[in-house]
Amino acid sequence: MLGKHVDPNKVTVGAVTGLSGLLREATARLERAGVASPRVDAELLAAHVLAVPRGRLVLIDDIRGGKATEFLDLVEQRSRRVPLQHLTGVAPFLGLELAVGPGVFIPRPETELLAQWAIEMVAPLPAPEVADLCSGSGALALAIAAQCPNAAVRAVERSLAALGWLRRNTSGTRVEVIAGDIRDVPIPAPLDLVVANPPYVPSTHRVQREIDFDPREAVFAGVDGLDLIPDVISRAAALLRPGGWLGFEHDESHDVVPLMEKDFERVERHLDLAGRPRYTTGMRRG
Ligand SMILES: C[S@@+](CC[C@H](N)C(=O)[O-])C[C@H]1O[C@@H](n2cnc3c(N)ncnc32)[C@H](O)[C@@H]1O
């Protein structure tokens, strides 16, 4: 019991503020709100408020006054489907923690597959030149830079709001930010690798409520979701050296192979863990 009167739509804090009780109540609240992973989210919010790793929560049962109120306020916001990452201010990506918030796309776990492919492609090269087109928070650029210490990595982004987060995340790293439109901003070339996670969701698609918090220009790309992808392919073709590689994410409904065949060979579609086409790669023809 958290209080004398518990409104079913609201978590209230009463005399008992033990963490395990609050977590149970918060989980129930998030479940009622339709949050996909209510217990995990409740624990991550508690860990954030208490400034401990989630695994340490089992060792804690005392959560007092201000901290309990702060936790319940975040649970309330999460139940209104504010993304978890906006509430904690960070998004994990391939072992990194990226600062995120309003104005920038939250990096998704499935994009780690593209990042891993990119790292495997450039890791053997002595001094690879890399560009991440449509960089957002910098997830792909930063993951590649972190794991390929010899790579020169540029992150290209045009949204002013996203650029603020990108500059914050890349500050003190080797990633160079290029502000502008991927279609015409000057980018040093020739490159060994281009990666991109452009906006690609068809504007007619129904999406999870959390996606309302991502900037529209980061997510949607016309009725078929293909407004920008042909430009990603042609810009990459212009920037890559013969034998250089392009890899980019796209909607599962897209067959981008025909768009790549003119300038790329060894074109391959890659599936995500659920078996859906998630990204496509190809090597610049000589
Ligand atoms: C789906 S988000 C991807 C962000 C990041 N790469 C990631 O994987 O988390 C797409 C990004 O492309 C940016 N963008 C859209 N059109 C662009 C354009 N023409 N030139 C540069 N950036 C663009 C958006 O502002 C957004 O940050």
PDB file of C-alpha atoms and ligand atoms in Angstrom:
ATOM      1  CA  MET A   1       0.000   0.000   0.000  1.00  0.00           C
ATOM      2  CA  LEU A   2       1.418   3.338  -0.988  1.00  0.00           C
ATOM      3  CA  GLY A   3      -1.153   5.660   0.528  1.00  0.00           C
ATOM      4  CA  LYS A   4      -4.592   5.722   2.108  1.00  0.00           C
ATOM      5  CA  HIS A   5      -6.272   6.457  -1.199  1.00  0.00           C
ATOM      6  CA  VAL A   6      -4.789   5.170  -4.460  1.00  0.00           C
ATOM      7  CA  ASP A   7      -6.194   6.675  -7.639  1.00  0.00           C
ATOM      8  CA  PRO A   8      -6.000   3.842 -10.223  1.00  0.00           C
ATOM      9  CA  ASN A   9      -4.582   6.256 -12.801  1.00  0.00           C
ATOM     10  CA  LYS A  10      -1.974   7.809 -10.610  1.00  0.00           C
ATOM     11  CA  VAL A  11       0.800   6.507  -8.405  1.00  0.00           C
ATOM     12  CA  THR A  12       0.709   8.354  -5.083  1.00  0.00           C
ATOM     13  CA  VAL A  13       3.259   8.261  -2.334  1.00  0.00           C
ATOM     14  CA  GLY A  14       2.058   7.745   1.215  1.00  0.00           C
ATOM     15  CA  ALA A  15       3.618   6.585   4.449  1.00  0.00           C
ATOM     16  CA  VAL A  16       5.270   3.512   2.953  1.00  0.00           C
ATOM     17  CA  THR A  17       8.027   4.394   0.527  1.00  0.00           C
ATOM     18  CA  GLY A  18       9.973   1.128   0.385  1.00  0.00           C
ATOM     19  CA  LEU A  19      11.556   0.754  -3.033  1.00  0.00           C
ATOM     20  CA  SER A  20      10.144  -2.712  -3.727  1.00  0.00           C
ATOM     21  CA  GLY A  21       6.597  -1.478  -3.050  1.00  0.00           C
ATOM     22  CA  LEU A  22       7.073   1.601  -5.188  1.00  0.00           C
ATOM     23  CA  LEU A  23       8.484  -0.497  -8.009  1.00  0.00           C
ATOM     24  CA  ARG A  24       5.478  -2.837  -7.892  1.00  0.00           C
ATOM     25  CA  GLU A  25       3.082   0.104  -7.978  1.00  0.00           C
ATOM     26  CA  ALA A  26       5.009   1.852 -10.740  1.00  0.00           C
ATOM     27  CA  THR A  27       5.135  -1.334 -12.828  1.00  0.00           C
ATOM     28  CA  ALA A  28       1.353  -1.735 -12.530  1.00  0.00           C
ATOM     29  CA  ARG A  29       0.854   1.908 -13.507  1.00  0.00           C
ATOM     30  CA  LEU A  30       3.082   1.596 -16.581  1.00  0.00           C
ATOM     31  CA  GLU A  31       1.428  -1.664 -17.593  1.00  0.00           C
ATOM     32  CA  ARG A  32      -1.993   0.002 -17.476  1.00  0.00           C
ATOM     33  CA  ALA A  33      -0.607   2.772 -19.679  1.00  0.00           C
ATOM     34  CA  GLY A  34       0.459   0.219 -22.308  1.00  0.00           C
ATOM     35  CA  VAL A  35       4.225   0.604 -21.842  1.00  0.00           C
ATOM     36  CA  ALA A  36       5.903  -2.397 -23.484  1.00  0.00           C
ATOM     37  CA  SER A  37       8.408  -3.264 -20.721  1.00  0.00           C
ATOM     38  CA  PRO A  38       6.866  -1.821 -17.519  1.00  0.00           C
ATOM     39  CA  ARG A  39       9.097  -3.500 -14.903  1.00  0.00           C
ATOM     40  CA  VAL A  40      12.327  -2.742 -16.760  1.00  0.00           C
ATOM     41  CA  ASP A  41      11.296   0.887 -17.283  1.00  0.00           C
ATOM     42  CA  ALA A  42      10.316   1.278 -13.621  1.00  0.00           C
ATOM     43  CA  GLU A  43      13.663  -0.132 -12.527  1.00  0.00           C
ATOM     44  CA  LEU A  44      15.625   2.041 -14.965  1.00  0.00           C
ATOM     45  CA  LEU A  45      13.820   5.154 -13.698  1.00  0.00           C
ATOM     46  CA  ALA A  46      14.506   4.179 -10.078  1.00  0.00           C
ATOM     47  CA  ALA A  47      18.171   3.515 -10.888  1.00  0.00           C
ATOM     48  CA  HIS A  48      18.345   6.925 -12.587  1.00  0.00           C
ATOM     49  CA  VAL A  49      16.837   8.743  -9.603  1.00  0.00           C
ATOM     50  CA  LEU A  50      19.029   6.904  -7.097  1.00  0.00           C
ATOM     51  CA  ALA A  51      22.102   7.263  -9.363  1.00  0.00           C
ATOM     52  CA  VAL A  52      22.980   3.555  -9.115  1.00  0.00           C
ATOM     53  CA  PRO A  53      23.304   0.814 -11.751  1.00  0.00           C
ATOM     54  CA  ARG A  54      20.002  -1.072 -12.208  1.00  0.00           C
ATOM     55  CA  GLY A  55      21.606  -4.263 -10.852  1.00  0.00           C
ATOM     56  CA  ARG A  56      22.194  -2.561  -7.475  1.00  0.00           C
ATOM     57  CA  LEU A  57      18.490  -1.906  -6.852  1.00  0.00           C
ATOM     58  CA  VAL A  58      18.029  -5.308  -5.181  1.00  0.00           C
ATOM     59  CA  LEU A  59      20.360  -4.114  -2.428  1.00  0.00           C
ATOM     60  CA  ILE A  60      18.267  -1.013  -1.692  1.00  0.00           C
ATOM     61  CA  ASP A  61      14.892  -0.787  -0.039  1.00  0.00           C
ATOM     62  CA  ASP A  62      14.962   2.680   1.401  1.00  0.00           C
ATOM     63  CA  ILE A  63      13.838   5.495  -0.888  1.00  0.00           C
ATOM     64  CA  ARG A  64      12.926   8.653   0.935  1.00  0.00           C
ATOM     65  CA  GLY A  65      10.832  11.769   0.477  1.00  0.00           C
ATOM     66  CA  GLY A  66      12.320  13.784  -2.368  1.00  0.00           C
ATOM     67  CA  LYS A  67      13.692  10.794  -4.252  1.00  0.00           C
ATOM     68  CA  ALA A  68      10.399   8.899  -4.030  1.00  0.00           C
ATOM     69  CA  THR A  69       8.501  11.937  -5.328  1.00  0.00           C
ATOM     70  CA  GLU A  70      11.006  12.408  -8.137  1.00  0.00           C
ATOM     71  CA  PHE A  71      10.648   8.734  -9.089  1.00  0.00           C
ATOM     72  CA  LEU A  72       6.853   8.877  -9.091  1.00  0.00           C
ATOM     73  CA  ASP A  73       6.899  12.033 -11.174  1.00  0.00           C
ATOM     74  CA  LEU A  74       9.016  10.259 -13.798  1.00  0.00           C
ATOM     75  CA  VAL A  75       6.697   7.230 -13.701  1.00  0.00           C
ATOM     76  CA  GLU A  76       3.777   9.573 -14.278  1.00  0.00           C
ATOM     77  CA  GLN A  77       5.520  11.086 -17.316  1.00  0.00           C
ATOM     78  CA  ARG A  78       6.442   7.634 -18.636  1.00  0.00           C
ATOM     79  CA  SER A  79       2.811   6.568 -18.297  1.00  0.00           C
ATOM     80  CA  ARG A  80       2.010   9.451 -20.662  1.00  0.00           C
ATOM     81  CA  ARG A  81       4.469   7.671 -22.996  1.00  0.00           C
ATOM     82  CA  VAL A  82       7.288  10.184 -22.769  1.00  0.00           C
ATOM     83  CA  PRO A  83      10.215   8.007 -23.958  1.00  0.00           C
ATOM     84  CA  LEU A  84      12.303   6.487 -21.190  1.00  0.00           C
ATOM     85  CA  GLN A  85      15.442   7.975 -22.743  1.00  0.00           C
ATOM     86  CA  HIS A  86      14.036  11.516 -22.508  1.00  0.00           C
ATOM     87  CA  LEU A  87      13.420  10.971 -18.813  1.00  0.00           C
ATOM     88  CA  THR A  88      16.853   9.552 -18.036  1.00  0.00           C
ATOM     89  CA  GLY A  89      18.556  11.846 -20.590  1.00  0.00           C
ATOM     90  CA  VAL A  90      20.622   9.014 -22.047  1.00  0.00           C
ATOM     91  CA  ALA A  91      20.317   6.297 -24.659  1.00  0.00           C
ATOM     92  CA  PRO A  92      22.611   3.255 -24.701  1.00  0.00           C
ATOM     93  CA  PHE A  93      24.216   2.404 -28.033  1.00  0.00           C
ATOM     94  CA  LEU A  94      26.801  -0.348 -28.475  1.00  0.00           C
ATOM     95  CA  GLY A  95      28.340   0.231 -25.067  1.00  0.00           C
ATOM     96  CA  LEU A  96      28.146   4.031 -25.304  1.00  0.00           C
ATOM     97  CA  GLU A  97      25.762   6.343 -23.453  1.00  0.00           C
ATOM     98  CA  LEU A  98      24.492   9.148 -25.668  1.00  0.00           C
ATOM     99  CA  ALA A  99      22.848  12.300 -24.385  1.00  0.00           C
ATOM    100  CA  VAL A 100      19.371  12.643 -25.907  1.00  0.00           C
ATOM    101  CA  GLY A 101      16.260  14.721 -25.423  1.00  0.00           C
ATOM    102  CA  PRO A 102      13.683  16.735 -27.349  1.00  0.00           C
ATOM    103  CA  GLY A 103      14.861  17.603 -30.868  1.00  0.00           C
ATOM    104  CA  VAL A 104      16.966  14.515 -31.552  1.00  0.00           C
ATOM    105  CA  PHE A 105      16.108  11.000 -32.706  1.00  0.00           C
ATOM    106  CA  ILE A 106      16.622   8.353 -30.004  1.00  0.00           C
ATOM    107  CA  PRO A 107      19.060   5.738 -31.318  1.00  0.00           C
ATOM    108  CA  ARG A 108      17.429   2.310 -31.646  1.00  0.00           C
ATOM    109  CA  PRO A 109      18.940  -1.069 -30.736  1.00  0.00           C
ATOM    110  CA  GLU A 110      18.425  -2.411 -34.282  1.00  0.00           C
ATOM    111  CA  THR A 111      20.836   0.236 -35.628  1.00  0.00           C
ATOM    112  CA  GLU A 112      23.586  -1.474 -33.627  1.00  0.00           C
ATOM    113  CA  LEU A 113      23.553  -4.161 -36.347  1.00  0.00           C
ATOM    114  CA  LEU A 114      24.562  -1.592 -38.968  1.00  0.00           C
ATOM    115  CA  ALA A 115      27.178  -0.161 -36.599  1.00  0.00           C
ATOM    116  CA  GLN A 116      28.672  -3.631 -36.062  1.00  0.00           C
ATOM    117  CA  TRP A 117      28.813  -4.257 -39.806  1.00  0.00           C
ATOM    118  CA  ALA A 118      30.538  -0.883 -40.335  1.00  0.00           C
ATOM    119  CA  ILE A 119      33.094  -1.582 -37.609  1.00  0.00           C
ATOM    120  CA  GLU A 120      33.938  -4.957 -39.174  1.00  0.00           C
ATOM    121  CA  MET A 121      34.418  -3.295 -42.573  1.00  0.00           C
ATOM    122  CA  VAL A 122      36.809  -0.570 -41.437  1.00  0.00           C
ATOM    123  CA  ALA A 123      38.633  -2.261 -38.547  1.00  0.00           C
ATOM    124  CA  PRO A 124      41.212  -3.960 -40.832  1.00  0.00           C
ATOM    125  CA  LEU A 125      42.036  -0.706 -42.717  1.00  0.00           C
ATOM    126  CA  PRO A 126      45.087   1.299 -41.580  1.00  0.00           C
ATOM    127  CA  ALA A 127      43.530   4.803 -41.755  1.00  0.00           C
ATOM    128  CA  PRO A 128      39.914   4.604 -42.916  1.00  0.00           C
ATOM    129  CA  GLU A 129      37.936   7.709 -43.888  1.00  0.00           C
ATOM    130  CA  VAL A 130      34.303   7.411 -42.800  1.00  0.00           C
ATOM    131  CA  ALA A 131      31.141   9.513 -43.001  1.00  0.00           C
ATOM    132  CA  ASP A 132      27.872   9.030 -41.088  1.00  0.00           C
ATOM    133  CA  LEU A 133      25.138  10.758 -43.108  1.00  0.00           C
ATOM    134  CA  CYS A 134      22.035  11.830 -41.119  1.00  0.00           C
ATOM    135  CA  SER A 135      23.921  11.457 -37.855  1.00  0.00           C
ATOM    136  CA  GLY A 136      21.351  12.655 -35.278  1.00  0.00           C
ATOM    137  CA  SER A 137      22.817  12.054 -31.815  1.00  0.00           C
ATOM    138  CA  GLY A 138      25.988  10.699 -33.470  1.00  0.00           C
ATOM    139  CA  ALA A 139      25.286   7.054 -32.578  1.00  0.00           C
ATOM    140  CA  LEU A 140      26.846   5.441 -35.657  1.00  0.00           C
ATOM    141  CA  ALA A 141      29.760   7.879 -35.941  1.00  0.00           C
ATOM    142  CA  LEU A 142      30.646   7.561 -32.260  1.00  0.00           C
ATOM    143  CA  ALA A 143      30.377   3.765 -32.200  1.00  0.00           C
ATOM    144  CA  ILE A 144      32.718   3.502 -35.200  1.00  0.00           C
ATOM    145  CA  ALA A 145      35.173   6.053 -33.749  1.00  0.00           C
ATOM    146  CA  ALA A 146      35.173   4.266 -30.375  1.00  0.00           C
ATOM    147  CA  GLN A 147      36.016   0.876 -31.871  1.00  0.00           C
ATOM    148  CA  CYS A 148      38.243   1.937 -34.771  1.00  0.00           C
ATOM    149  CA  PRO A 149      40.877   4.241 -33.262  1.00  0.00           C
ATOM    150  CA  ASN A 150      42.548   4.824 -36.664  1.00  0.00           C
ATOM    151  CA  ALA A 151      39.376   5.975 -38.399  1.00  0.00           C
ATOM    152  CA  ALA A 152      38.696   9.616 -39.316  1.00  0.00           C
ATOM    153  CA  VAL A 153      34.938   9.919 -38.785  1.00  0.00           C
ATOM    154  CA  ARG A 154      32.631  12.743 -39.908  1.00  0.00           C
ATOM    155  CA  ALA A 155      29.046  13.132 -38.754  1.00  0.00           C
ATOM    156  CA  VAL A 156      26.720  15.009 -41.119  1.00  0.00           C
ATOM    157  CA  GLU A 157      23.446  16.461 -39.833  1.00  0.00           C
ATOM    158  CA  ARG A 158      21.223  19.351 -40.878  1.00  0.00           C
ATOM    159  CA  SER A 159      18.694  19.829 -38.045  1.00  0.00           C
ATOM    160  CA  LEU A 160      19.754  22.643 -35.708  1.00  0.00           C
ATOM    161  CA  ALA A 161      18.157  20.931 -32.722  1.00  0.00           C
ATOM    162  CA  ALA A 162      19.854  17.608 -33.470  1.00  0.00           C
ATOM    163  CA  LEU A 163      23.166  19.399 -34.064  1.00  0.00           C
ATOM    164  CA  GLY A 164      23.082  20.653 -30.470  1.00  0.00           C
ATOM    165  CA  TRP A 165      22.957  17.055 -29.179  1.00  0.00           C
ATOM    166  CA  LEU A 166      25.453  15.875 -31.788  1.00  0.00           C
ATOM    167  CA  ARG A 167      27.995  18.517 -30.756  1.00  0.00           C
ATOM    168  CA  ARG A 168      27.493  17.640 -27.112  1.00  0.00           C
ATOM    169  CA  ASN A 169      27.998  13.906 -27.746  1.00  0.00           C
ATOM    170  CA  THR A 170      31.018  14.334 -30.011  1.00  0.00           C
ATOM    171  CA  SER A 171      32.729  16.951 -27.866  1.00  0.00           C
ATOM    172  CA  GLY A 172      36.152  15.649 -26.839  1.00  0.00           C
ATOM    173  CA  THR A 173      36.008  12.782 -29.366  1.00  0.00           C
ATOM    174  CA  ARG A 174      37.648  12.394 -32.785  1.00  0.00           C
ATOM    175  CA  VAL A 175      34.308  12.751 -34.584  1.00  0.00           C
ATOM    176  CA  GLU A 176      34.100  15.880 -36.738  1.00  0.00           C
ATOM    177  CA  VAL A 177      30.650  17.428 -37.148  1.00  0.00           C
ATOM    178  CA  ILE A 178      29.588  18.728 -40.562  1.00  0.00           C
ATOM    179  CA  ALA A 179      26.444  20.857 -40.388  1.00  0.00           C
ATOM    180  CA  GLY A 180      24.315  20.773 -43.515  1.00  0.00           C
ATOM    181  CA  ASP A 181      22.160  18.828 -45.922  1.00  0.00           C
ATOM    182  CA  ILE A 182      23.651  15.487 -46.968  1.00  0.00           C
ATOM    183  CA  ARG A 183      22.597  16.268 -50.547  1.00  0.00           C
ATOM    184  CA  ASP A 184      24.939  19.191 -51.068  1.00  0.00           C
ATOM    185  CA  VAL A 185      27.095  20.053 -48.024  1.00  0.00           C
ATOM    186  CA  PRO A 186      30.831  19.735 -48.814  1.00  0.00           C
ATOM    187  CA  ILE A 187      32.259  16.491 -47.380  1.00  0.00           C
ATOM    188  CA  PRO A 188      35.963  15.604 -47.762  1.00  0.00           C
ATOM    189  CA  ALA A 189      36.479  12.623 -50.093  1.00  0.00           C
ATOM    190  CA  PRO A 190      37.396   9.970 -51.174  1.00  0.00           C
ATOM    191  CA  LEU A 191      35.921   7.851 -48.393  1.00  0.00           C
ATOM    192  CA  ASP A 192      36.319   4.194 -47.474  1.00  0.00           C
ATOM    193  CA  LEU A 193      32.923   3.847 -45.816  1.00  0.00           C
ATOM    194  CA  VAL A 194      29.601   5.670 -45.701  1.00  0.00           C
ATOM    195  CA  VAL A 195      26.902   4.711 -43.203  1.00  0.00           C
ATOM    196  CA  ALA A 196      23.461   6.234 -42.893  1.00  0.00           C
ATOM    197  CA  ASN A 197      20.300   5.788 -40.908  1.00  0.00           C
ATOM    198  CA  PRO A 198      18.164   8.314 -42.796  1.00  0.00           C
ATOM    199  CA  PRO A 199      14.482   9.092 -42.224  1.00  0.00           C
ATOM    200  CA  TYR A 200      12.660   6.247 -44.010  1.00  0.00           C
ATOM    201  CA  VAL A 201       9.267   5.558 -42.419  1.00  0.00           C
ATOM    202  CA  PRO A 202       6.358   5.908 -44.889  1.00  0.00           C
ATOM    203  CA  SER A 203       4.209   8.826 -43.707  1.00  0.00           C
ATOM    204  CA  THR A 204       1.107   6.613 -43.828  1.00  0.00           C
ATOM    205  CA  HIS A 205       2.467   4.156 -41.219  1.00  0.00           C
ATOM    206  CA  ARG A 206       0.939   3.994 -37.768  1.00  0.00           C
ATOM    207  CA  VAL A 207       3.752   4.119 -35.235  1.00  0.00           C
ATOM    208  CA  GLN A 208       4.159   3.596 -31.475  1.00  0.00           C
ATOM    209  CA  ARG A 209       3.162   6.626 -29.354  1.00  0.00           C
ATOM    210  CA  GLU A 210       6.751   7.167 -28.200  1.00  0.00           C
ATOM    211  CA  ILE A 211       7.753   7.957 -31.800  1.00  0.00           C
ATOM    212  CA  ASP A 212       5.687  11.176 -31.545  1.00  0.00           C
ATOM    213  CA  PHE A 213       8.567  12.458 -29.423  1.00  0.00           C
ATOM    214  CA  ASP A 214      11.121  11.947 -32.220  1.00  0.00           C
ATOM    215  CA  PRO A 215      11.405  14.874 -34.657  1.00  0.00           C
ATOM    216  CA  ARG A 216       9.193  14.163 -37.700  1.00  0.00           C
ATOM    217  CA  GLU A 217      11.999  14.987 -40.126  1.00  0.00           C
ATOM    218  CA  ALA A 218      14.103  12.289 -38.455  1.00  0.00           C
ATOM    219  CA  VAL A 219      11.491   9.590 -38.965  1.00  0.00           C
ATOM    220  CA  PHE A 220       9.223  10.145 -41.961  1.00  0.00           C
ATOM    221  CA  ALA A 221      10.221  10.461 -45.625  1.00  0.00           C
ATOM    222  CA  GLY A 222       7.170  10.855 -47.840  1.00  0.00           C
ATOM    223  CA  VAL A 223       4.353   8.408 -48.551  1.00  0.00           C
ATOM    224  CA  ASP A 224       6.653   5.519 -49.453  1.00  0.00           C
ATOM    225  CA  GLY A 225       9.492   6.471 -47.068  1.00  0.00           C
ATOM    226  CA  LEU A 226      11.883   6.842 -49.990  1.00  0.00           C
ATOM    227  CA  ASP A 227      12.210  10.644 -50.194  1.00  0.00           C
ATOM    228  CA  LEU A 228      15.852  10.715 -49.062  1.00  0.00           C
ATOM    229  CA  ILE A 229      17.269   7.220 -49.695  1.00  0.00           C
ATOM    230  CA  PRO A 230      18.057   7.791 -53.425  1.00  0.00           C
ATOM    231  CA  ASP A 231      20.051  10.894 -52.377  1.00  0.00           C
ATOM    232  CA  VAL A 232      21.923   8.886 -49.726  1.00  0.00           C
ATOM    233  CA  ILE A 233      22.891   6.353 -52.408  1.00  0.00           C
ATOM    234  CA  SER A 234      23.943   8.919 -55.031  1.00  0.00           C
ATOM    235  CA  ARG A 235      25.879  11.052 -52.512  1.00  0.00           C
ATOM    236  CA  ALA A 236      27.661   7.957 -51.181  1.00  0.00           C
ATOM    237  CA  ALA A 237      28.515   6.901 -54.746  1.00  0.00           C
ATOM    238  CA  ALA A 238      30.067  10.337 -55.328  1.00  0.00           C
ATOM    239  CA  LEU A 239      32.067  10.259 -52.082  1.00  0.00           C
ATOM    240  CA  LEU A 240      33.344   6.672 -51.988  1.00  0.00           C
ATOM    241  CA  ARG A 241      36.546   5.459 -53.598  1.00  0.00           C
ATOM    242  CA  PRO A 242      36.173   2.435 -55.898  1.00  0.00           C
ATOM    243  CA  GLY A 243      36.001  -0.555 -53.533  1.00  0.00           C
ATOM    244  CA  GLY A 244      34.625   1.604 -50.676  1.00  0.00           C
ATOM    245  CA  TRP A 245      31.452   0.485 -48.904  1.00  0.00           C
ATOM    246  CA  LEU A 246      27.987   1.924 -48.248  1.00  0.00           C
ATOM    247  CA  GLY A 247      25.607   0.551 -45.606  1.00  0.00           C
ATOM    248  CA  PHE A 248      22.268   2.148 -44.737  1.00  0.00           C
ATOM    249  CA  GLU A 249      19.147   1.319 -42.810  1.00  0.00           C
ATOM    250  CA  HIS A 250      15.698   1.344 -44.429  1.00  0.00           C
ATOM    251  CA  ASP A 251      12.115   0.264 -43.915  1.00  0.00           C
ATOM    252  CA  GLU A 252      11.366  -3.449 -44.128  1.00  0.00           C
ATOM    253  CA  SER A 253       9.006  -2.706 -47.046  1.00  0.00           C
ATOM    254  CA  HIS A 254      11.831  -1.222 -49.139  1.00  0.00           C
ATOM    255  CA  ASP A 255      13.702  -3.115 -51.816  1.00  0.00           C
ATOM    256  CA  VAL A 256      16.594  -0.736 -52.414  1.00  0.00           C
ATOM    257  CA  VAL A 257      18.720  -3.193 -54.420  1.00  0.00           C
ATOM    258  CA  PRO A 258      17.566  -1.821 -57.822  1.00  0.00           C
ATOM    259  CA  LEU A 259      18.466   1.715 -56.676  1.00  0.00           C
ATOM    260  CA  MET A 260      22.031   0.600 -55.918  1.00  0.00           C
ATOM    261  CA  GLU A 261      22.852  -1.539 -58.924  1.00  0.00           C
ATOM    262  CA  LYS A 262      24.163   1.281 -61.150  1.00  0.00           C
ATOM    263  CA  ASP A 263      27.020   2.321 -58.845  1.00  0.00           C
ATOM    264  CA  PHE A 264      27.417  -0.594 -56.422  1.00  0.00           C
ATOM    265  CA  GLU A 265      28.269  -4.285 -56.627  1.00  0.00           C
ATOM    266  CA  ARG A 266      28.126  -7.102 -54.044  1.00  0.00           C
ATOM    267  CA  VAL A 267      24.829  -5.560 -52.903  1.00  0.00           C
ATOM    268  CA  GLU A 268      23.403  -7.453 -49.945  1.00  0.00           C
ATOM    269  CA  ARG A 269      20.241  -7.147 -47.841  1.00  0.00           C
ATOM    270  CA  HIS A 270      20.713  -7.797 -44.136  1.00  0.00           C
ATOM    271  CA  LEU A 271      17.963  -9.009 -41.804  1.00  0.00           C
ATOM    272  CA  ASP A 272      17.391  -7.926 -38.208  1.00  0.00           C
ATOM    273  CA  LEU A 273      16.946 -10.334 -35.293  1.00  0.00           C
ATOM    274  CA  ALA A 274      13.246 -10.685 -36.134  1.00  0.00           C
ATOM    275  CA  GLY A 275      14.150 -11.736 -39.699  1.00  0.00           C
ATOM    276  CA  ARG A 276      13.034  -8.445 -41.332  1.00  0.00           C
ATOM    277  CA  PRO A 277      15.139  -6.642 -43.973  1.00  0.00           C
ATOM    278  CA  ARG A 278      16.810  -3.872 -41.950  1.00  0.00           C
ATOM    279  CA  TYR A 279      19.802  -2.544 -43.844  1.00  0.00           C
ATOM    280  CA  THR A 280      21.499  -2.948 -47.216  1.00  0.00           C
ATOM    281  CA  THR A 281      25.178  -2.757 -48.090  1.00  0.00           C
ATOM    282  CA  GLY A 282      27.169  -2.531 -51.292  1.00  0.00           C
ATOM    283  CA  MET A 283      30.655  -1.885 -52.640  1.00  0.00           C
ATOM    284  CA  ARG A 284      31.369   1.083 -54.920  1.00  0.00           C
ATOM    285  CA  ARG A 285      32.113  -0.141 -58.433  1.00  0.00           C
ATOM    286  CA  GLY A 286      35.571   0.595 -59.853  1.00  0.00           C
TER     287      GLY A 286
HETATM  288  C1  LIG B   1      16.497   8.334 -38.210  1.00  0.00           C
HETATM  289  S1  LIG B   1      17.444   9.721 -37.627  1.00  0.00           S
HETATM  290  C2  LIG B   1      18.969   8.845 -37.384  1.00  0.00           C
HETATM  291  C3  LIG B   1      19.898   9.425 -36.364  1.00  0.00           C
HETATM  292  C4  LIG B   1      21.111   8.537 -36.041  1.00  0.00           C
HETATM  293  N1  LIG B   1      21.904   8.267 -37.234  1.00  0.00           N
HETATM  294  C5  LIG B   1      20.686   7.240 -35.411  1.00  0.00           C
HETATM  295  O1  LIG B   1      20.825   6.182 -36.049  1.00  0.00           O
HETATM  296  O2  LIG B   1      20.216   7.247 -34.268  1.00  0.00           O
HETATM  297  C6  LIG B   1      17.702  10.634 -39.130  1.00  0.00           C
HETATM  298  C7  LIG B   1      18.474  11.945 -38.991  1.00  0.00           C
HETATM  299  O3  LIG B   1      18.647  12.508 -40.300  1.00  0.00           O
HETATM  300  C8  LIG B   1      18.545  13.913 -40.223  1.00  0.00           C
HETATM  301  N2  LIG B   1      18.247  14.393 -41.579  1.00  0.00           N
HETATM  302  C9  LIG B   1      17.075  14.285 -42.261  1.00  0.00           C
HETATM  303  N3  LIG B   1      17.207  14.784 -43.505  1.00  0.00           N
HETATM  304  C10 LIG B   1      18.503  15.206 -43.622  1.00  0.00           C
HETATM  305  C11 LIG B   1      19.247  15.800 -44.678  1.00  0.00           C
HETATM  306  N4  LIG B   1      18.703  16.028 -45.879  1.00  0.00           N
HETATM  307  N5  LIG B   1      20.552  16.111 -44.446  1.00  0.00           N
HETATM  308  C12 LIG B   1      21.117  15.873 -43.225  1.00  0.00           C
HETATM  309  N6  LIG B   1      20.455  15.302 -42.196  1.00  0.00           N
HETATM  310  C13 LIG B   1      19.163  14.955 -42.392  1.00  0.00           C
HETATM  311  C14 LIG B   1      17.458  14.131 -39.194  1.00  0.00           C
HETATM  312  O4  LIG B   1      17.529  15.430 -38.648  1.00  0.00           O
HETATM  313  C15 LIG B   1      17.793  13.028 -38.180  1.00  0.00           C
HETATM  314  O5  LIG B   1      18.675  13.497 -37.201  1.00  0.00           O
END
